[in-house]
PDB file of C-alpha atoms and ligand atoms in Angstrom:
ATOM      1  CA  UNK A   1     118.860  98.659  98.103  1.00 63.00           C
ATOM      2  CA  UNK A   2     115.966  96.229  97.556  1.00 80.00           C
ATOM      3  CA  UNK A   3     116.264  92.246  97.486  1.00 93.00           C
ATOM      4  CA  UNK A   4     116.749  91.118  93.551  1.00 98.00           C
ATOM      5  CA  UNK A   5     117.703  88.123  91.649  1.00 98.00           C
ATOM      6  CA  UNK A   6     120.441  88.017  89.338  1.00 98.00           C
ATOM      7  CA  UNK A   7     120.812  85.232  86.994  1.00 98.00           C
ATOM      8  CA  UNK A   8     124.354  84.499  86.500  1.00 98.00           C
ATOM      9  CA  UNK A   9     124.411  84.825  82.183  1.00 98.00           C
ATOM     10  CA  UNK A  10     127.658  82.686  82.261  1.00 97.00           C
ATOM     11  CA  UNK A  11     127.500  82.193  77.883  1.00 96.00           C
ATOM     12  CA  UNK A  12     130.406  82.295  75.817  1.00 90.00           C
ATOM     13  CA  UNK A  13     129.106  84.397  73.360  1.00 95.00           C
ATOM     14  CA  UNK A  14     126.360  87.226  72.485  1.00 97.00           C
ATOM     15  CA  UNK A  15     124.385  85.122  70.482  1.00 97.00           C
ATOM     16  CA  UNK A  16     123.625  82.711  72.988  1.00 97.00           C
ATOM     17  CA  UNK A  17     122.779  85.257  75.904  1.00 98.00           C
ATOM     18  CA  UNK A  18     120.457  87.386  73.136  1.00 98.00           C
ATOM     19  CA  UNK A  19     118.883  83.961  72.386  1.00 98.00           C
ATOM     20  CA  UNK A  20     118.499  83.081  76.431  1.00 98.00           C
ATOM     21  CA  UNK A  21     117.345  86.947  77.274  1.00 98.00           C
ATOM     22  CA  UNK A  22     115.205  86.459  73.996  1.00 98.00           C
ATOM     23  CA  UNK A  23     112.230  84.507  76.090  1.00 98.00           C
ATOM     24  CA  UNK A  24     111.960  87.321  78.827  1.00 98.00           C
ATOM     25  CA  UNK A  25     109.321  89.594  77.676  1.00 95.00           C
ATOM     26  CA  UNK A  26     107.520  90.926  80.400  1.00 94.00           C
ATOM     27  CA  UNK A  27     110.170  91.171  82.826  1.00 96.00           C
ATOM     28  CA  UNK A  28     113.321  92.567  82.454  1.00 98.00           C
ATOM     29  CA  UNK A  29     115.932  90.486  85.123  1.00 98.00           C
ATOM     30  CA  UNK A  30     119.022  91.841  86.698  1.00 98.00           C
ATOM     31  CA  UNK A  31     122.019  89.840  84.884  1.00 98.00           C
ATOM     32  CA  UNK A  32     125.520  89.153  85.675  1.00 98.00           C
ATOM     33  CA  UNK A  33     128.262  89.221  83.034  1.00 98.00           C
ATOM     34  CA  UNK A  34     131.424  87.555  83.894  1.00 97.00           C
ATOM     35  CA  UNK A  35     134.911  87.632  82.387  1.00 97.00           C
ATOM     36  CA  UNK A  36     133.836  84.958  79.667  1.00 95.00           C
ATOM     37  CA  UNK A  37     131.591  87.294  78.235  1.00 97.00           C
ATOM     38  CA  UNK A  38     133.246  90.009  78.624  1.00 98.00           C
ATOM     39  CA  UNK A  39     136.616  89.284  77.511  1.00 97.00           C
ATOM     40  CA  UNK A  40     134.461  87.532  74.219  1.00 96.00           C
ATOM     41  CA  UNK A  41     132.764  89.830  73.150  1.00 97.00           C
ATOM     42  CA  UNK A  42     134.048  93.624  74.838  1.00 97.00           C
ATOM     43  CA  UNK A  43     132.147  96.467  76.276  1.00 98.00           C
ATOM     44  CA  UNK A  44     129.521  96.539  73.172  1.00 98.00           C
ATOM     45  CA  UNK A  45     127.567  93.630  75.373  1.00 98.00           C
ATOM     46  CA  UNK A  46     127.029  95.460  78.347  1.00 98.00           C
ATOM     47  CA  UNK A  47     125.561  98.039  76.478  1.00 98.00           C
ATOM     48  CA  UNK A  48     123.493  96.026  73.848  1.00 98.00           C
ATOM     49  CA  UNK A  49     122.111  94.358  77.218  1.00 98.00           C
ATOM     50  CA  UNK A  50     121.537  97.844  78.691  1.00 97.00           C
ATOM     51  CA  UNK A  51     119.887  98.664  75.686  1.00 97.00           C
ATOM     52  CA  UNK A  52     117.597  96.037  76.571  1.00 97.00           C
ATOM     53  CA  UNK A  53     116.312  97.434  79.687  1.00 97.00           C
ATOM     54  CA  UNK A  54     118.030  94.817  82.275  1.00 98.00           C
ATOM     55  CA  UNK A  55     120.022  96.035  85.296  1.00 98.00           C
ATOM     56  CA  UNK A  56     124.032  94.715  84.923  1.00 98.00           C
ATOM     57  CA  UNK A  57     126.441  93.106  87.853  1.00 98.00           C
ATOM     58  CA  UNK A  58     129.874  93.239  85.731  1.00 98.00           C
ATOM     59  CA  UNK A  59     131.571  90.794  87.410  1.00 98.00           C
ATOM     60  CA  UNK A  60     134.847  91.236  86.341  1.00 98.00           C
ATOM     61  CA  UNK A  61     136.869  91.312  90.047  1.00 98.00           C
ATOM     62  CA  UNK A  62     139.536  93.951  89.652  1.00 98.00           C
ATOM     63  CA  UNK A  63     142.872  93.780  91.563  1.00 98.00           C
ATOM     64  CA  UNK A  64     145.626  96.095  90.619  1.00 98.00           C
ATOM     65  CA  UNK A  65     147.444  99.065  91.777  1.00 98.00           C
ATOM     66  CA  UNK A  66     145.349 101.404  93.139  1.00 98.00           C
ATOM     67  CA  UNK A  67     145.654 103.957  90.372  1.00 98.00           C
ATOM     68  CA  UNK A  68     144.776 101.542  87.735  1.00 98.00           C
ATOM     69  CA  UNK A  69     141.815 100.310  89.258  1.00 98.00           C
ATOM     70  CA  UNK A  70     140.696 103.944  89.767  1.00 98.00           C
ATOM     71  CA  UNK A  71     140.633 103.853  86.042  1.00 98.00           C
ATOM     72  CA  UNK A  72     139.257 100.753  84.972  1.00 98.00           C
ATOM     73  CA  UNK A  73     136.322 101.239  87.330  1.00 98.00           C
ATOM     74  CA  UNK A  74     135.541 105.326  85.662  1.00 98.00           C
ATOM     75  CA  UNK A  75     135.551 103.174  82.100  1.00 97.00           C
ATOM     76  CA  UNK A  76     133.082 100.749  83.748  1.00 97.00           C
ATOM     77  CA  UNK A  77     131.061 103.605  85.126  1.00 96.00           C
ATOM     78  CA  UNK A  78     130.957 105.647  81.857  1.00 96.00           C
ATOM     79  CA  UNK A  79     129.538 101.902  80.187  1.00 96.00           C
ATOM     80  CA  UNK A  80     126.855 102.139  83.512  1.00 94.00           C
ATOM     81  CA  UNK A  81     127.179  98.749  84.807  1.00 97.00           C
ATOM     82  CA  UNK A  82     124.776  98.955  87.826  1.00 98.00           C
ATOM     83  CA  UNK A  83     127.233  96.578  90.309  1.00 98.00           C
ATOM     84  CA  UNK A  84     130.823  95.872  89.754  1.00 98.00           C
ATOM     85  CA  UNK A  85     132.983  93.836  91.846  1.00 98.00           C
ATOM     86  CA  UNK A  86     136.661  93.603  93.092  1.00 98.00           C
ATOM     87  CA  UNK A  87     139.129  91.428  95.261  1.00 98.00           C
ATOM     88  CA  UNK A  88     139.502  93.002  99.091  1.00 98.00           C
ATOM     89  CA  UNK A  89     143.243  91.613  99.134  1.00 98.00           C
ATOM     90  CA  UNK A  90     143.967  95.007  96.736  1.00 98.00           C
ATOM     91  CA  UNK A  91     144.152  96.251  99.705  1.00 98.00           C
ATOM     92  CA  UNK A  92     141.807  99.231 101.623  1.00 98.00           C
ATOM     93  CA  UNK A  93     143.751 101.949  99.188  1.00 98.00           C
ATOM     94  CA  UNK A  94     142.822 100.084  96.365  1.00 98.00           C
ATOM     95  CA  UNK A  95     139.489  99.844  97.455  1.00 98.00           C
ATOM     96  CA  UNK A  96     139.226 103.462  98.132  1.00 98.00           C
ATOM     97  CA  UNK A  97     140.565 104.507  94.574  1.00 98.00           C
ATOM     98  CA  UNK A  98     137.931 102.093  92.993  1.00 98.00           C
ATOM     99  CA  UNK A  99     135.146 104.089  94.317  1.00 98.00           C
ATOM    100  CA  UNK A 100     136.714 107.512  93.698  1.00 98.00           C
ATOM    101  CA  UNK A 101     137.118 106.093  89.888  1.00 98.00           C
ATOM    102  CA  UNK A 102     133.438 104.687  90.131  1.00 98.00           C
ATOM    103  CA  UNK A 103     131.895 107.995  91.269  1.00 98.00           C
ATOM    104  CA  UNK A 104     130.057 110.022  88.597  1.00 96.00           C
ATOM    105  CA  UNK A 105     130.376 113.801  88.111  1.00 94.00           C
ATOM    106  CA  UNK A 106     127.245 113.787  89.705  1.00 96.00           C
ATOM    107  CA  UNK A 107     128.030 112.417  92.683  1.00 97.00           C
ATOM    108  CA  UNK A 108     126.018 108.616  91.516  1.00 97.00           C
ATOM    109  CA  UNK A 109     128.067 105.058  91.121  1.00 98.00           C
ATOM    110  CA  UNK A 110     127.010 101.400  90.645  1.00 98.00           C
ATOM    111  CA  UNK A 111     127.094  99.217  93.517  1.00 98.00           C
ATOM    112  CA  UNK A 112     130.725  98.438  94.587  1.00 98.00           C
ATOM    113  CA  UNK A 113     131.421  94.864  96.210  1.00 98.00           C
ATOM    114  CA  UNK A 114     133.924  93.082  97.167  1.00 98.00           C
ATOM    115  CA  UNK A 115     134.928  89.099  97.008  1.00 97.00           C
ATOM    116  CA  UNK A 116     137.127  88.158 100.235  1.00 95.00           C
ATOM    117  CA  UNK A 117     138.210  84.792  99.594  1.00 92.00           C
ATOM    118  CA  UNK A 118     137.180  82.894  96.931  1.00 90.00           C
ATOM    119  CA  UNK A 119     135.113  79.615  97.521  1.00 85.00           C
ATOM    120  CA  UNK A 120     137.561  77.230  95.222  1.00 88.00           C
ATOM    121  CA  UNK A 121     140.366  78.820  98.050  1.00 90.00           C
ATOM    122  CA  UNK A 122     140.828  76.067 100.771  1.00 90.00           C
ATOM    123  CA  UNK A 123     141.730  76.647 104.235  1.00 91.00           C
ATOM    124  CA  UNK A 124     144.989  74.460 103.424  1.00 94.00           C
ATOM    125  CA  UNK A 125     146.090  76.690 100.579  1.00 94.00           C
ATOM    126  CA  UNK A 126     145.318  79.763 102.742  1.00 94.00           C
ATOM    127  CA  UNK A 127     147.986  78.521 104.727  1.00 95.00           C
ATOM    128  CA  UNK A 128     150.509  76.861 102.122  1.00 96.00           C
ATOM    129  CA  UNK A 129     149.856  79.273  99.371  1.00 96.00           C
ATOM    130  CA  UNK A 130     149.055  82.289 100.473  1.00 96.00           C
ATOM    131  CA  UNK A 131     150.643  82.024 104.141  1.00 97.00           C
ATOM    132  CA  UNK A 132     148.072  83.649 105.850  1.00 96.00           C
ATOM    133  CA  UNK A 133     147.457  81.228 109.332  1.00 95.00           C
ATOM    134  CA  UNK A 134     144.291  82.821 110.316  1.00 96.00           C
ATOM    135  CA  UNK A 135     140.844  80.720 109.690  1.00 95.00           C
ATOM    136  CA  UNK A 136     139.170  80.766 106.611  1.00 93.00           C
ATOM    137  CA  UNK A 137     136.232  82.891 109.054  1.00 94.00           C
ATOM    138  CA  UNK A 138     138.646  85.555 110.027  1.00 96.00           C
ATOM    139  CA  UNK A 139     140.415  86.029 106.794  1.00 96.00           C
ATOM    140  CA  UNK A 140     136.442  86.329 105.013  1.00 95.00           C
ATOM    141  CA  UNK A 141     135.357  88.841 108.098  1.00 97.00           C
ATOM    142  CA  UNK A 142     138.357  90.896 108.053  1.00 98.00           C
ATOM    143  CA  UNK A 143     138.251  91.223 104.296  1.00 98.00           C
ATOM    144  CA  UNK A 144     134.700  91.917 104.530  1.00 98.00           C
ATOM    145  CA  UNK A 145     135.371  94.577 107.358  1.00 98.00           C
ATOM    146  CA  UNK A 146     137.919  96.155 105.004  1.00 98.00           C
ATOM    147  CA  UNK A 147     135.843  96.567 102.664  1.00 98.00           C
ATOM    148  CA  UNK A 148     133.484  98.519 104.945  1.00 98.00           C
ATOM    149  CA  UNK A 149     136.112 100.863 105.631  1.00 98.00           C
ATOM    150  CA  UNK A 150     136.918 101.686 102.434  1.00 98.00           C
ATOM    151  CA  UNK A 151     133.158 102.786 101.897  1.00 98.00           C
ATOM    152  CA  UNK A 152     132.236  99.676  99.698  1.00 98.00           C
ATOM    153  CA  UNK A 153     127.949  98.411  99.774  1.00 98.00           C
ATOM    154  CA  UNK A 154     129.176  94.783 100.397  1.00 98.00           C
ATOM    155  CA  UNK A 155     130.700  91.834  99.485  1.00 98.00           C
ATOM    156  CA  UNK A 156     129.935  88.252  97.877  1.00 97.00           C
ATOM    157  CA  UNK A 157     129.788  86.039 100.055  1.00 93.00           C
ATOM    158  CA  UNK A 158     128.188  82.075 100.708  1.00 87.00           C
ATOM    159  CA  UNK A 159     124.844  82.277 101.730  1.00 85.00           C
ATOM    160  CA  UNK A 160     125.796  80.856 105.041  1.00 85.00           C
ATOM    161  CA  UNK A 161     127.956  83.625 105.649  1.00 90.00           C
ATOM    162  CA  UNK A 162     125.726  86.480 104.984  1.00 93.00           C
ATOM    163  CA  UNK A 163     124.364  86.375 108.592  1.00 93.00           C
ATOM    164  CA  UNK A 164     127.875  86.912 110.471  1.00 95.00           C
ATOM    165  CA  UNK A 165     128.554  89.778 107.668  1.00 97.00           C
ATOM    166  CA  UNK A 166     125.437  91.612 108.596  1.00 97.00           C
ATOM    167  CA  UNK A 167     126.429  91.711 112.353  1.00 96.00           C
ATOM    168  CA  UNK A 168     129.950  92.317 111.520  1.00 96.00           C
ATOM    169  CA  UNK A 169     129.319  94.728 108.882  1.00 98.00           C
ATOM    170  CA  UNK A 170     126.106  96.020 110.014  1.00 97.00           C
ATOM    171  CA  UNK A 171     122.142  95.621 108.232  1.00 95.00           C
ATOM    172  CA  UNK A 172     123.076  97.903 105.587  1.00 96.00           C
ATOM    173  CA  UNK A 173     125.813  96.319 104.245  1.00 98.00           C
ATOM    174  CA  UNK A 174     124.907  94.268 101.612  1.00 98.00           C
ATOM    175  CA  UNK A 175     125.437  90.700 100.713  1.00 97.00           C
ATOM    176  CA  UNK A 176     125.284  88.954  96.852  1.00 97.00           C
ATOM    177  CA  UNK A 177     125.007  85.178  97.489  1.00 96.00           C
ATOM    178  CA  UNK A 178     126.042  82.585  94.882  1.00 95.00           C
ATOM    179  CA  UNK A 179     124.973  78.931  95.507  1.00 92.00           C
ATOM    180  CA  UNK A 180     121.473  78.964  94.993  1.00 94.00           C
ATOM    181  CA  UNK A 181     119.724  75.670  94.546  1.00 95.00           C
ATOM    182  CA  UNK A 182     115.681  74.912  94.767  1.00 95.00           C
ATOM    183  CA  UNK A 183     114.623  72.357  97.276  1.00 93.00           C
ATOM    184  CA  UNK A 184     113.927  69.466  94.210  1.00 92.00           C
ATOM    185  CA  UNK A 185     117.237  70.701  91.838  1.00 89.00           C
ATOM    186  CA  UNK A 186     120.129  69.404  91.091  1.00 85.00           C
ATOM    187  CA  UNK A 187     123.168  70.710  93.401  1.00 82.00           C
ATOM    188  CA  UNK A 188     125.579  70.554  90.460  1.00 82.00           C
ATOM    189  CA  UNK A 189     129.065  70.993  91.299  1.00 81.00           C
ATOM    190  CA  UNK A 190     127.957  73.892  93.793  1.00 79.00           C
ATOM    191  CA  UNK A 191     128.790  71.834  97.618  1.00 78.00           C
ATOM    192  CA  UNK A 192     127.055  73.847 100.219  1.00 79.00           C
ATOM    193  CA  UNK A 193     124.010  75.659  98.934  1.00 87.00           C
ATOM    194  CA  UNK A 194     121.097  77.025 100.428  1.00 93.00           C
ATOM    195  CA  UNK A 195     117.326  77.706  98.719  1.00 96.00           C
ATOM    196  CA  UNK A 196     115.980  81.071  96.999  1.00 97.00           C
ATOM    197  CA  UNK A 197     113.321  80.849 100.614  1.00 96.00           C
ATOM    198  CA  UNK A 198     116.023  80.209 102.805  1.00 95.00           C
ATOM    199  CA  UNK A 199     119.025  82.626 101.180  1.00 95.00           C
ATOM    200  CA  UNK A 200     116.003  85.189 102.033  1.00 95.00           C
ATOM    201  CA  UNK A 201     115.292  84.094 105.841  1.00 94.00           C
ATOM    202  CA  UNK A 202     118.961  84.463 106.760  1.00 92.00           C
ATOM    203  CA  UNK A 203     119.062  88.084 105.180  1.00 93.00           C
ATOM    204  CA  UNK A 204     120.978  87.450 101.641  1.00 95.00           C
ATOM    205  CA  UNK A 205     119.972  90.873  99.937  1.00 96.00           C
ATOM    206  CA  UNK A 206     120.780  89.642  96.431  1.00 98.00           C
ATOM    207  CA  UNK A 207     121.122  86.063  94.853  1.00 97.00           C
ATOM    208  CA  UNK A 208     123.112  85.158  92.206  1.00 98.00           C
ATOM    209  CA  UNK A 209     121.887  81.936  90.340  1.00 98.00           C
ATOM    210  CA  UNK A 210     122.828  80.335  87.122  1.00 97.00           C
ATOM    211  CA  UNK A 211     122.185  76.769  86.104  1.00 96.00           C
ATOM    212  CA  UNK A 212     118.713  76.213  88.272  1.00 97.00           C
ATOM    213  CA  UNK A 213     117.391  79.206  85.626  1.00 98.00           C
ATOM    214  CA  UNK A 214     119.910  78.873  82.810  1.00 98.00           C
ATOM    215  CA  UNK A 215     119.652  74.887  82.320  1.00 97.00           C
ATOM    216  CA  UNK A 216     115.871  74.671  82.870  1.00 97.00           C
ATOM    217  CA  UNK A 217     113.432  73.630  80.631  1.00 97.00           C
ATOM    218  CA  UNK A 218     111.314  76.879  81.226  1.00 98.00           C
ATOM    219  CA  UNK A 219     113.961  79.152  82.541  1.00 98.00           C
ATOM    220  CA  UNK A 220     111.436  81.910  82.786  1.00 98.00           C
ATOM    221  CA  UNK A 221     109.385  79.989  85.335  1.00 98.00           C
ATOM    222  CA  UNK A 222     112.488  78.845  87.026  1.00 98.00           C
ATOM    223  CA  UNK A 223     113.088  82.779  87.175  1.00 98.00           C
ATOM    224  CA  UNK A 224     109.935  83.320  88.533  1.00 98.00           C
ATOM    225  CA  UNK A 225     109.993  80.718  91.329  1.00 98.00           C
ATOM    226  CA  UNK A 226     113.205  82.414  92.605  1.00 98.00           C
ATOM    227  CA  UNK A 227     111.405  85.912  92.807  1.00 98.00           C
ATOM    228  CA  UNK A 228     108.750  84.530  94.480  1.00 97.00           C
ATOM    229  CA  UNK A 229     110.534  82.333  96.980  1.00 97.00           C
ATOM    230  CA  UNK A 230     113.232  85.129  97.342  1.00 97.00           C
ATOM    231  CA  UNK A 231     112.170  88.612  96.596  1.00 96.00           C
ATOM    232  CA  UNK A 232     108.065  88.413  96.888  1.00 83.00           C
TER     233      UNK A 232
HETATM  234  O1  C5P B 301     125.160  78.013  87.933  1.00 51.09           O
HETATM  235  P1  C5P B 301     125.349  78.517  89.323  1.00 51.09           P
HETATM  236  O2  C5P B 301     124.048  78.901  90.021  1.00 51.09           O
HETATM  237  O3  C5P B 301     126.196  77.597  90.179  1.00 51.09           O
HETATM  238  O4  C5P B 301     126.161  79.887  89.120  1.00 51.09           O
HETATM  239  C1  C5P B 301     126.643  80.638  90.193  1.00 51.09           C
HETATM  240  C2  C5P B 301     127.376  81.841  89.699  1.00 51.09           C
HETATM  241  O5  C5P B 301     127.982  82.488  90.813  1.00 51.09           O
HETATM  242  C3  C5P B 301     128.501  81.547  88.708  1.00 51.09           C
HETATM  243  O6  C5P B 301     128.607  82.671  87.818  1.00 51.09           O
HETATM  244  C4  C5P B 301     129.716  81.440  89.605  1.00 51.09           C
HETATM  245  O7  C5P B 301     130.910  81.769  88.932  1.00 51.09           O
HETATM  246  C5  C5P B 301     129.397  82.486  90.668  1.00 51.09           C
HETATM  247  N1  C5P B 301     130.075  82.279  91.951  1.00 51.09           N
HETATM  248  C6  C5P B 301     129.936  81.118  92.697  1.00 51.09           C
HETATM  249  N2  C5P B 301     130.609  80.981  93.886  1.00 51.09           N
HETATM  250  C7  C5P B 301     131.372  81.975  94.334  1.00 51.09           C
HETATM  251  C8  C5P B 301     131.517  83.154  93.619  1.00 51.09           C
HETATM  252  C9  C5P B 301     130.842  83.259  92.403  1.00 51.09           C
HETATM  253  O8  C5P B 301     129.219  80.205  92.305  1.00 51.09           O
HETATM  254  N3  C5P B 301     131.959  81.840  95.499  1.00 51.09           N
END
């Protein structure tokens, strides 16, 4: 799996990601959808994007019993997303009937990760809401391990994490880093972020940015900076 960019196409509607996807001509970027989109418009944007020649991360983190998420995840195959996501707590069964769901007649399936934690989680409400008393750390390494197990490729994770998953998890295992800011942009509300060059020195394998290409003037440039700083 090589290094890529994905620019995070977090619109509320289809004519403002045609209009945005409108001023790539010559290259044809890997996209995430979210749940926004999604849930706004249904399963005719994935393909209409498809149709368009870009690669898809459906980010739509599924967590249900395992046999439903077997399901969901065959639909998403059939629409052939090219990386879907889900939340480790399912559990490893879970996990292992999402891939068994994902898995193609012919033995293919888009990229399978997993989130651990999320980042808007605190260490505090670890404890107090979800009464787990391990460290933030362990609960993201354990998850991430987990997911291993279950035969996932990875897991989102902070770019500052992406070095502990790789010796945890091993090279191969692959890590999708939000929080993606160039050296001279503005952080937003994003609090520890790292840059396209450095995401790529401590081994991210893919990048997920939004805003720095989304809210610039010339978000095709901005596009192209990333690939060069991160993928070139
Ligand atoms: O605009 P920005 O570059 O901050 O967008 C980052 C994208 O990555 C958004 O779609 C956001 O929801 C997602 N994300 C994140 N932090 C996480 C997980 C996902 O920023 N921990």
């Amino acid at each position: 799996m090589g290094r890529d960019v994905i620019i995070a196409c977090d619109f509320s509607g289809k004519d403002e990601v045609m209009s945005f996807l409108d001023k790539f001509t010559d290259v044809k970027p890997f996209v995430k959808i979210g749940m926004e989109l999604f849930y706004a418009e249904g399963p005719q944007i994935v393909r209409d994007i498809k149709a368009r020649g870009h690669k898809i991360f459906l980010d739509l983190k599924l967590h249900d019993i395992p046999n439903t998420v077997k399901k969901s995840m065959a639909v998403l195959s059939r629409l052939d997303v090219d990386m879907t996501n889900l939340h480790a707590s399912g559990t490893i069964a879970m996990m292992e009937a999402a891939i068994e769901g994902l898995t193609r007649p012919d033995g293919t399936r888009p990229i399978l990760i997993a989130v651990t934690q999320l980042t808007s989680t605190s260490e505090e409400r670890l404890k107090n809401d979800l009464l787990i008393n391990e460290t933030m750390e362990n609960t993201v390494m354990h998850y991430a391990h987990n997911a291993k197990v279950a035969g996932l490729d990875g897991v989102v994770c902070s770019p500052l994490e992406a070095e502990r998953v790789h010796d945890r998890c091993g090279k191969d295992f692959v890590t999708v880093t939000p929080g993606v800011r160039f050296a001279d942009g503005d952080k937003g509300d994003q609090v520890r972020v790292m840059t396209p060059a450095e995401a790529k020195r401590i081994g991210s394998d893919y990048i997920v940015v939004g805003r720095p290409i989304t809210a610039a003037d010339d978000p095709v440039a901005a596009y192209k900076r990333c690939v060069n700083e991160f993928v070139d």
